[in-house]
Structures are given as structure tokens and as C-alpha cells.
Coordinates of C-alpha atoms (C1' of nucleotides) and ligand atoms in Angstrom, one line a residue:
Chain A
X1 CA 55.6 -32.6 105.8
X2 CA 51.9 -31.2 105.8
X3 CA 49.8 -31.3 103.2
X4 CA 49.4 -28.4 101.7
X5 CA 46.1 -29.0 100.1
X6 CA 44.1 -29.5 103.2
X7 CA 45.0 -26.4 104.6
X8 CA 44.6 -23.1 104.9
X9 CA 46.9 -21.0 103.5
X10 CA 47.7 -17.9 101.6
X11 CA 47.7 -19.5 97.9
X12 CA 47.8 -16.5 96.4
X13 CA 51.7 -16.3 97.8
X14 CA 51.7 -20.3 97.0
X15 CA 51.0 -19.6 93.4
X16 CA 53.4 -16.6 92.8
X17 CA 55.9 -18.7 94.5
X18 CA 55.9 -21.5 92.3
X19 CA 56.0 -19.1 89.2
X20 CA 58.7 -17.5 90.5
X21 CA 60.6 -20.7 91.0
X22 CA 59.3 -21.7 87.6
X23 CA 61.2 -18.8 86.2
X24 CA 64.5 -19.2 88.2
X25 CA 64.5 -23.0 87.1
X26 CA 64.1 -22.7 83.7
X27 CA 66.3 -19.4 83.2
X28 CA 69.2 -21.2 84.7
X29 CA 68.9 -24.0 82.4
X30 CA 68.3 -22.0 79.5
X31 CA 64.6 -23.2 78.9
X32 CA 61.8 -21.5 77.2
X33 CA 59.6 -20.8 79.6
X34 CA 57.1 -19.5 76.7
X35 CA 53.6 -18.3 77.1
X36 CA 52.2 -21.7 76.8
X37 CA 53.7 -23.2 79.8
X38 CA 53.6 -20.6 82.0
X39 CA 50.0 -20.5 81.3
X40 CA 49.7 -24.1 81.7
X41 CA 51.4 -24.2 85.2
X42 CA 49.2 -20.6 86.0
X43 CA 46.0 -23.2 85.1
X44 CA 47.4 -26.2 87.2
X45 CA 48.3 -23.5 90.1
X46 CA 45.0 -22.1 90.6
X47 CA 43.5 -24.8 92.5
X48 CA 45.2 -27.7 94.4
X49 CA 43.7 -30.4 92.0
X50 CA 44.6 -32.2 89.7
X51 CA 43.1 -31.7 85.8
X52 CA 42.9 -33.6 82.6
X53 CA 44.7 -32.8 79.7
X54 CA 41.6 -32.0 77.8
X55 CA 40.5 -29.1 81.0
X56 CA 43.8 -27.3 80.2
X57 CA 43.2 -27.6 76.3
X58 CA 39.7 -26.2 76.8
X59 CA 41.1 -23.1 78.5
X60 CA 44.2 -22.6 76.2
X61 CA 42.1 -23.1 73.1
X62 CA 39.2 -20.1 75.0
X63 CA 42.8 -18.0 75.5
X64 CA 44.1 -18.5 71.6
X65 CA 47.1 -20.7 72.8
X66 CA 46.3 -23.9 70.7
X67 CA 43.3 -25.5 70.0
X68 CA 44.6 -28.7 69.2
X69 CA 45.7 -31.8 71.8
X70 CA 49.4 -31.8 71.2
X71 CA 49.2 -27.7 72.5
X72 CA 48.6 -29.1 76.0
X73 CA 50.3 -32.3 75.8
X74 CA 53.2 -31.0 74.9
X75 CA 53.3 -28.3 77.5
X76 CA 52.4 -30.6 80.5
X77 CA 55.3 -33.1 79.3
X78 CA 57.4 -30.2 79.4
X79 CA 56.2 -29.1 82.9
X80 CA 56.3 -32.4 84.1
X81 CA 59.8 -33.6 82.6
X82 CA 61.2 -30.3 84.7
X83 CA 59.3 -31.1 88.3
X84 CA 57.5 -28.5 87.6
X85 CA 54.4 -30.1 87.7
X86 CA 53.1 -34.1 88.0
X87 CA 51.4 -36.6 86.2
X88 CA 48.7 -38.3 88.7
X89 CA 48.3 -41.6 87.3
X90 CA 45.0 -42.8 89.0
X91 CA 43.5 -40.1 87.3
X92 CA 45.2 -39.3 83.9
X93 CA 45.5 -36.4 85.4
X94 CA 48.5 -33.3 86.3
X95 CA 48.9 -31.1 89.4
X96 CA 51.1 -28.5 89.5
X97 CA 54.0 -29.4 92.1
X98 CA 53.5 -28.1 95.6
X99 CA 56.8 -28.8 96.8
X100 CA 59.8 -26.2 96.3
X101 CA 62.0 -29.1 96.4
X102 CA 61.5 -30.9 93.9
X103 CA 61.7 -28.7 90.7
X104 CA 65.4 -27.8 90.3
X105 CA 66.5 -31.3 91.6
X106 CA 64.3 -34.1 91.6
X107 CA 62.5 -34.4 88.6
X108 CA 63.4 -37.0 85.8
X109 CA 65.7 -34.5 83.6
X110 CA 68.6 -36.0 85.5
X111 CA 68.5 -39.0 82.9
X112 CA 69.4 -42.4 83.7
X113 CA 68.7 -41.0 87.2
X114 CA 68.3 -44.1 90.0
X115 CA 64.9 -43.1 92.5
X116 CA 66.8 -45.6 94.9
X117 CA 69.9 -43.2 95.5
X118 CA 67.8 -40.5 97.7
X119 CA 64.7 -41.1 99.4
X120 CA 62.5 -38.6 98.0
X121 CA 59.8 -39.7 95.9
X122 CA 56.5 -37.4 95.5
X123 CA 53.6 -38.8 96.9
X124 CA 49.5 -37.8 96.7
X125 CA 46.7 -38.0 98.9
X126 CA 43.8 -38.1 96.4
X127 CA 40.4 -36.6 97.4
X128 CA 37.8 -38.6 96.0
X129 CA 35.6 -36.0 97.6
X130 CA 36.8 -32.7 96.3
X131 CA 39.7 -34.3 94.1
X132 CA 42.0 -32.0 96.0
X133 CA 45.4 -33.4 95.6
X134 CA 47.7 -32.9 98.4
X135 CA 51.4 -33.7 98.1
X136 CA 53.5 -35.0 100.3
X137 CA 57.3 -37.1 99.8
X138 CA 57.9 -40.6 101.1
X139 CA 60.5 -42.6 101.2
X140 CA 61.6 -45.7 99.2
X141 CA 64.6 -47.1 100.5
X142 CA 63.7 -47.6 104.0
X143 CA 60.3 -49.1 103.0
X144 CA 59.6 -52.4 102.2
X145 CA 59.6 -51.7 98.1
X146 CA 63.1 -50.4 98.5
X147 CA 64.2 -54.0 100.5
X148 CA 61.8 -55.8 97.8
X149 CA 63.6 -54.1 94.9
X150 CA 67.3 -54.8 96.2
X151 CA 66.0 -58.6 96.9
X152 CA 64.9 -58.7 93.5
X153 CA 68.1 -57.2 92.4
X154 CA 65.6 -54.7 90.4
X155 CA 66.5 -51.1 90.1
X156 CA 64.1 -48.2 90.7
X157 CA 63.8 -45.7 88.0
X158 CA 60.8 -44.2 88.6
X159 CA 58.0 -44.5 91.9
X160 CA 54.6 -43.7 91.6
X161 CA 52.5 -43.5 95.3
X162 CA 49.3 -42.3 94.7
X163 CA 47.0 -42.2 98.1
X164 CA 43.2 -42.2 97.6
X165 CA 40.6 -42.0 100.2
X166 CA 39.4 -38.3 101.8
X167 CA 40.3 -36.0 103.3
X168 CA 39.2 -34.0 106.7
X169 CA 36.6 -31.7 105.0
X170 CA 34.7 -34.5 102.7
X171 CA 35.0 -36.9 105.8
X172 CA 33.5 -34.4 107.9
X173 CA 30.3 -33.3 105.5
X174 CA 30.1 -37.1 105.3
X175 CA 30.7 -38.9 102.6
Chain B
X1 CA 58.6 -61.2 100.0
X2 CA 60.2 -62.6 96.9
X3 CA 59.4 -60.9 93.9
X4 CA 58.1 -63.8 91.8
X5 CA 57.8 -62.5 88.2
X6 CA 61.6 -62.0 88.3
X7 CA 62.9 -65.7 90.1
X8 CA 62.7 -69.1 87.9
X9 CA 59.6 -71.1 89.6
X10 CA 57.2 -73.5 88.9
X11 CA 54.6 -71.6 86.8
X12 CA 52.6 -74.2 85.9
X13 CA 51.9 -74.4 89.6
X14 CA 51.8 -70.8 90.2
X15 CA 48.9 -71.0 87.7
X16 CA 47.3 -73.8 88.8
X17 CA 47.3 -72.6 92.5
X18 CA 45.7 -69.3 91.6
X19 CA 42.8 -70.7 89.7
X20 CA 42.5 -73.1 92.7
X21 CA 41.6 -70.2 94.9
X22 CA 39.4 -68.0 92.6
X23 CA 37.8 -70.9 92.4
X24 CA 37.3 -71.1 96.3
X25 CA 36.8 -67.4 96.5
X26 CA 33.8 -67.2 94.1
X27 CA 32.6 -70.5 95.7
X28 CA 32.8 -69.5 99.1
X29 CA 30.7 -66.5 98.5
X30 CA 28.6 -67.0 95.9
X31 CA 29.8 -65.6 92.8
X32 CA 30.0 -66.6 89.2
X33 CA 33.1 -67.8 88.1
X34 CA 31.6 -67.5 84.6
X35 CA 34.0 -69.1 81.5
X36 CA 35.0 -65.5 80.3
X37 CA 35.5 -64.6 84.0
X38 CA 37.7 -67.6 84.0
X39 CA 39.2 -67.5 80.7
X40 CA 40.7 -63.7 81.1
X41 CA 42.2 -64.4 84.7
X42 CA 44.0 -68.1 82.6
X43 CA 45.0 -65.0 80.0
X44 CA 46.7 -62.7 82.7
X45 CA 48.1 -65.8 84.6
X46 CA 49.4 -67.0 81.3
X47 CA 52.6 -64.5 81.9
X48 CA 53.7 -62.5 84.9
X49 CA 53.1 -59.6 82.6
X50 CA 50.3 -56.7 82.3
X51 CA 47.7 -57.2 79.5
X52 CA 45.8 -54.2 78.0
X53 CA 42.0 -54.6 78.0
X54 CA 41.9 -54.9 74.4
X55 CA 44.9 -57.4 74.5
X56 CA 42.7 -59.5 76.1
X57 CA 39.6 -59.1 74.4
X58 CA 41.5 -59.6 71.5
X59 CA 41.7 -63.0 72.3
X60 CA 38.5 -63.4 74.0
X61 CA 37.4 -62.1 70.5
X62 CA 39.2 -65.0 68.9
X63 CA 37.6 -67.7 71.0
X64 CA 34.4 -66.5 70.6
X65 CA 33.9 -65.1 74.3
X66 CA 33.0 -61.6 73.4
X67 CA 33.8 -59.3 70.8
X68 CA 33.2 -56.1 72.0
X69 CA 34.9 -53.9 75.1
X70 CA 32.3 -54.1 78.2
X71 CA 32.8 -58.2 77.5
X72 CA 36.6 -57.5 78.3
X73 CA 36.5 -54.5 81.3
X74 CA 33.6 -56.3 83.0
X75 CA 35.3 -59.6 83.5
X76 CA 38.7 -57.0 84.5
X77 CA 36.3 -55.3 86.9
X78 CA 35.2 -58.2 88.6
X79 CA 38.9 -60.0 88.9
X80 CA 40.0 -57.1 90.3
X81 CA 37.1 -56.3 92.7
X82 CA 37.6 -59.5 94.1
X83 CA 41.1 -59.0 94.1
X84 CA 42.1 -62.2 91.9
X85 CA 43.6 -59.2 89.5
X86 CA 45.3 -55.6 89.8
X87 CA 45.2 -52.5 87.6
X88 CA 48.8 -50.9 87.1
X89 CA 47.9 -47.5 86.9
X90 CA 50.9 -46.6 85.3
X91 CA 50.5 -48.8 82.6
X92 CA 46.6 -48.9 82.3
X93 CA 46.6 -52.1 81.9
X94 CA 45.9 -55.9 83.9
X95 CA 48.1 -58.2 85.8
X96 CA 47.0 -61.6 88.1
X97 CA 47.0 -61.2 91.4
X98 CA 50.4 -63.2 92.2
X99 CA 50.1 -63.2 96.0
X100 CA 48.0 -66.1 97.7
X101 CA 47.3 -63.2 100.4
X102 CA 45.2 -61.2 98.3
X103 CA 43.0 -63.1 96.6
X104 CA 40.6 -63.4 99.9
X105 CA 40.9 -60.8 102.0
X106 CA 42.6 -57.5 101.0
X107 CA 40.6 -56.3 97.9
X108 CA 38.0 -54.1 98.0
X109 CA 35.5 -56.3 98.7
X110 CA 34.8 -55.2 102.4
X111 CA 33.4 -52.0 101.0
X112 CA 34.5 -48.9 103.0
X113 CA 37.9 -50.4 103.7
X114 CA 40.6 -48.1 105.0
X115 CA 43.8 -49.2 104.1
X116 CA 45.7 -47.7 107.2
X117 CA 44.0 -50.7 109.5
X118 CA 46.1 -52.9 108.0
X119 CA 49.7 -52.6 106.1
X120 CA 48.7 -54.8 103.3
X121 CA 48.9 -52.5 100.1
X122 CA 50.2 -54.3 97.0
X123 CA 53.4 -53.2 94.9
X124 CA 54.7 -53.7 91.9
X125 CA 57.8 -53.6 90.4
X126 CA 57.3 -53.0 86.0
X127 CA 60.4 -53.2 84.0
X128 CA 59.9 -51.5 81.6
X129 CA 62.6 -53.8 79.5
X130 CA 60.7 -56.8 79.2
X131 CA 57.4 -55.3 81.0
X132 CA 57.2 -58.1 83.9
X133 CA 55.2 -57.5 86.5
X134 CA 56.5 -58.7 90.1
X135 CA 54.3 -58.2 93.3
X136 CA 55.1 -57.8 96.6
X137 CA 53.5 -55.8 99.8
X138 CA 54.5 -52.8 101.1
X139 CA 53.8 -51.3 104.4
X140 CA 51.9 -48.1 104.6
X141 CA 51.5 -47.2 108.4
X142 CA 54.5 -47.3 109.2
X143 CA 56.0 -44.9 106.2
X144 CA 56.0 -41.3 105.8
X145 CA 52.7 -41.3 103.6
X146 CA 50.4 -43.2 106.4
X147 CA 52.1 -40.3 108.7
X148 CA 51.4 -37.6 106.7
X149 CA 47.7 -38.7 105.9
X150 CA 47.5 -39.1 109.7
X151 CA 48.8 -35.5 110.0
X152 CA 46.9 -34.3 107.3
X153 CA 43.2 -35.8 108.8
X154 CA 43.3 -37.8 105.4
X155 CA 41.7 -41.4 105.6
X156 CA 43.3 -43.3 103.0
X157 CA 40.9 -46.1 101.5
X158 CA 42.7 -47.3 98.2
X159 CA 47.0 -46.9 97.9
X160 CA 48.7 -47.3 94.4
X161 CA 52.3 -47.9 94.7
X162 CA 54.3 -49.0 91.4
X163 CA 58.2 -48.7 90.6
X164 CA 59.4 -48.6 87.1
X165 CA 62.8 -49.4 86.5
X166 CA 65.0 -53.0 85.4
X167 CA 64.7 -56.4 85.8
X168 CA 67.7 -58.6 86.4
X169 CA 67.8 -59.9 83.2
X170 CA 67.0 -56.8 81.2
X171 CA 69.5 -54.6 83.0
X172 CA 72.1 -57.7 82.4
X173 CA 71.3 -57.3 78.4
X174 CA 72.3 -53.6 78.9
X175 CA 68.8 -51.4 78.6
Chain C
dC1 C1' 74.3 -9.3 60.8
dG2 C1' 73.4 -13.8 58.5
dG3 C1' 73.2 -18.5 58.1
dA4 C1' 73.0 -22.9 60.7
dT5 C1' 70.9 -25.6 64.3
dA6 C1' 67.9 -26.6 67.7
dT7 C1' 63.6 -25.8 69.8
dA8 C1' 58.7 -24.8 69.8
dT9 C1' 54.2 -24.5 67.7
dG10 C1' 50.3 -25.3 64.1
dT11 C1' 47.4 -28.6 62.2
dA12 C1' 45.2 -32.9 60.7
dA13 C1' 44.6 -37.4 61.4
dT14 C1' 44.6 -41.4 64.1
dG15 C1' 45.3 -44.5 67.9
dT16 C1' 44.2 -46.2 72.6
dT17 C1' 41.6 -46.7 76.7
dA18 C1' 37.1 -46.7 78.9
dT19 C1' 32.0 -46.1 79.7
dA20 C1' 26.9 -45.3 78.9
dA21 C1' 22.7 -47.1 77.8
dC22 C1' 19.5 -50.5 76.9
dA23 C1' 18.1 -55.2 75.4
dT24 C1' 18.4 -60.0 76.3
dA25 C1' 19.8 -64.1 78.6
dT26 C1' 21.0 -66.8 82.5
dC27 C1' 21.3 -67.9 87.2
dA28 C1' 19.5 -68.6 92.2
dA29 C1' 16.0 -68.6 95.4
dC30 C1' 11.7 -69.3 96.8
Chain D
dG1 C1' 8.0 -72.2 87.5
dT2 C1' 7.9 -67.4 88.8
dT3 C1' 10.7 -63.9 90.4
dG4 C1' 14.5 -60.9 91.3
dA5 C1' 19.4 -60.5 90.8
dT6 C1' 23.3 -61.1 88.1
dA7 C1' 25.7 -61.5 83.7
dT8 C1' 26.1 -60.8 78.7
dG9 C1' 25.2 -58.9 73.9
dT10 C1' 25.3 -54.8 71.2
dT11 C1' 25.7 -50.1 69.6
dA12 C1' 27.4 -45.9 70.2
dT13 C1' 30.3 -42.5 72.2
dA14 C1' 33.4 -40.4 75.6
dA15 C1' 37.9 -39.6 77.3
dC16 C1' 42.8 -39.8 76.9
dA17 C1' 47.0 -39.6 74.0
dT18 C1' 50.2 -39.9 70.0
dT19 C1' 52.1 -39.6 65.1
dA20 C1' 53.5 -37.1 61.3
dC21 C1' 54.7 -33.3 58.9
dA22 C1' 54.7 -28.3 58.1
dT23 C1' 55.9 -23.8 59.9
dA24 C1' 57.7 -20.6 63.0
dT25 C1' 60.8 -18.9 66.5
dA26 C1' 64.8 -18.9 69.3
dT27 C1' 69.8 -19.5 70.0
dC28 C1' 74.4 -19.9 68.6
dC29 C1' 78.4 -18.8 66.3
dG30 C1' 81.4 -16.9 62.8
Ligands
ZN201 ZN1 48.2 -23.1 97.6
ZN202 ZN1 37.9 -33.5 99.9
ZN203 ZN1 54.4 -67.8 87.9
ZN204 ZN1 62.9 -57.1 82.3

DNA sequence: CGGATATATGTAATGTTATAACATATCAAC
DNA sequence: GTTGATATGTTATAACATTACATATATCCG
């Protein structure tokens, strides 16, 4: 698993890629993937960080796609109810999802769907440099939350890892 | 690691006990263990539940312990310096430490920590039935995110892990 | 096609969480 | 008791998110 982030690589291929699988997931589901939301995910795809609700609004209301809150509230729920993109909680924030795998499978549109039953869980290593947002999968079950959890006799809908700390460029400029 | 919030105990001990050590922590180094310091930590060790800030200033508000928000977030900002407290991010809200471990030694108190030295990262498990909050530890060097960060040249300083999901109890009463 | 249903967007208002800035008070050390 | 550090009071505002209802557009089916 690298982290994409950090690294070089050719993004411009990174972002068409994740369009096109944007397309292809929503097409075989029969979802609207309007003008908003692609523009949305475009926004969220351009850089490898994360962005507030209010950054995407600024630029939707600049393009004529909604001026109002709920115009980019409504498409990041969207986005992120499909895998398609992710809520970073320690910043009330949303990144676009790096990871092919987890739009058409791993996202919360299964329903009633139990995190404990695979292993893959998204996780983020947080910039707190360059707010780059890298991310990555870790387990659950095999950890010590999973063991925890089963002790406890609770079950796992829904695991949030969130990583902060910097990373080799920000350590290096030191910071 | 039992997950506390969800097993029948001895709260009135659990309480006592944690006040006991804030107590000792703030003596042992010096810091003021003022009465609204006090009073919002007896709030959040009143239930093994997460309180909003305003929750608790509401009732600071009521007993005459400060009325308006800085008088709630700076008493949350030094509990959970110190470690005697935790943000859920998921929640944005507050919950008492529960673990006699952290209290002294694993908050951010050392300054430039880096939470890779050590595998002590707290956990929590939210239901989001009844909205307990249980703590427990999970490891992070030896999971896939302190390998990737390794991988990645990341240095990891802070690490929020949380799992939503079902208590017991609430997933007995058919949530 | 045309009407019915579901989905998406527009718009206004409001709710919730958190911080900035500056004055005043209290504490701790010398 | 003066001094410097820490804590609190107070006002205002910033940042994040949702509710509610009206309107528009897409999709389905007969
Ligand atoms: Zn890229
Ligand atoms: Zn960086
Ligand atoms: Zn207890
Ligand atoms: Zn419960």
C-alpha cells in the first residue's frame, strides 16, 4: 500500500482515472452523475487534500452551480455515500478517494453493511504541514479494536483512522 | 482491555478514581485544577457518554461557572491536553478519559510526541444507539497504518481511531 | 407520448460548533 | 508586595451543517 499523496506521480492520469471510475460506478447503478458532482469530485481531485465544504461552495457558487450550502453538501454526501470520495473527520473536511477499490464495493451504500466482515477500512495520514491527505487501508479485525469490539460483544458499522503528524517533505523543510 | 462503558461496574468508583488522579496529575505538575476545570471533567465522568461543548456549558451556565463558550472549550482544552478527557472527532463532542493509563503519560503533554514510539493510541467504540462511549487501546506499530506511514516517510504525532456501530444492549432492543 | 413517481436542485432561514480579541482577575514565585 | 504567568469574563464573529419547502428534471411504465 503506498501513499499516494507523498509521491510522485502522473496525477493528471490519477485524476482522469477516478472520473472515469466515477462514471462506470454510477452508470451501472443507474446514478445521476449530474454536473454538480462531477464538478465536485473534479474540485476534490485536483489536489491530494482534503477541503471544507465551504472551499467547494466558493468555487461552485464562482462556476454558477449553487450558491447556497446545501449545493455542496448535498453533492459531497452523495460522493461520499458512493466511496467516491471521504469525509476526514479531524478536519470537517472531504478528499476525493485515492483508492480504485473502494468505490464500487466498500463504501456505506451496502446498508446495514458490518466493517468487521472484511478488513478494509480507509485510513489517512494527515499533513499538518501541507494538509496533504494520503490514503492508505488498514485492517480491523486483526487489530486490537477488532478483538476489543468482539470482547465487548459490539459490532462495527463504521471505522474512522485518521493519522496526523507529517510527512517526508514538511519533516524535511523542518517543521 | 475490557470496554468499560458497555460492562455493569462500580461507577461511583470509576468516578471517584478518575478525579483522584486529575487530582494527582495537576498536583504533581503544577497545574490548576480550577472548580470549572473540575466541575466539567465531574460533568463528562457523570456518564460514559460524549457531551457537546455547549451541553456542558449549558450546565456550567446553570451553576453559575460561565455563561459563555471559551468558559466551556477552555476547561475541554485543558482536560484533554492533559489527557484527563478525549475529543471524538466523529462526534465533535467530549468524553472522560476512562483508562487510568492515560491520564499521566500518553496525552500530548510531552510536546513533539510521535505516537509510533509507543502503541498506546486510544479507541473508542460510539454506539450510536444509546451514544456510550467505551475506550480501549489500540496498537498502531504493529498495523498496516504504522507500516504504511513507515513506508510512506510519514511521522505520525496524533492517531484518531473511532468505530461506530452497537452496543450490547442496543443491538439486543433491535436498532 | 403522457402521466406518475422518484430524484435532484433552488432558496431562505436557522442551527451547531468553535475561535479571536481584549479586558480583568487570580495565582505563584521571588 | 511586586511581578510575571495563568486563568477567566465578555463581546463578537467565524466556520461548519441542516431543516423546510418550492421547483425542476429525470426515469419508468402503460
Ligand atoms: Zn494524484
Ligand atoms: Zn506535508
Ligand atoms: Zn464508570
Ligand atoms: Zn448502545
Amino acid at each position: 500500500m503506498t501513499a499516494l499523496a507523498f509521491d510522485r506521480h502522473n496525477h493528471d492520469r490519477c485524476i482522469a482515472g477516478a472520473l472515469k471510475r466515477a462514471e462506470t460506478h454510477c452508470g451501472a447503478r443507474r446514478l445521476q452523475f449530474t454536473a454538480t458532482r462531477r464538478r465536485v469530485l473534479e474540485i476534490l481531485l485536483q489536489e491530494h487534500r482534503a477541503m471544507g465544504a465551504y472551499d467547494i461552495l466558493a468555487v461552485l457558487s464562482s462556476e454558477g452551480l449553487g450558491s447556497q450550502p446545501p449545493a455542496a453538501y448535498r453533492a459531497l454526501d452523495f460522493l461520499v455515500r458512493e466511496g467516491l470520495a471521504h469525509r476526514i473527520e479531524g478536519l470537517n473536511a472531504y478528499a476525493a478517494c485515492a483508492l480504485p477499490v473502494h468505490g464500487p464495493g466498500h463504501g456505506p451504500e451496502h446498508g446495514q453493511e458490518d466493517a468487521s466482515d472484511h478488513g478494509h477500512v480507509p485510513a489517512f495520514l494527515i499533513c499538518r504541514g501541507c494538509k496533504a491527505v494520503a490514503e492508505t487501508e488498514t485492517g480491523l479485525a486483526q487489530g486490537r479494536l477488532g478483538a476489543a469490539a468482539r470482547e465487548a460483544g459490539f459490532s462495527v458499522e463504521r471505522v474512522v483512522v485518521e493519522a496526523e503528524g507529517l510527512c517526508p517533505g514538511c519533516a524535511g523543510a523542518g517543521a
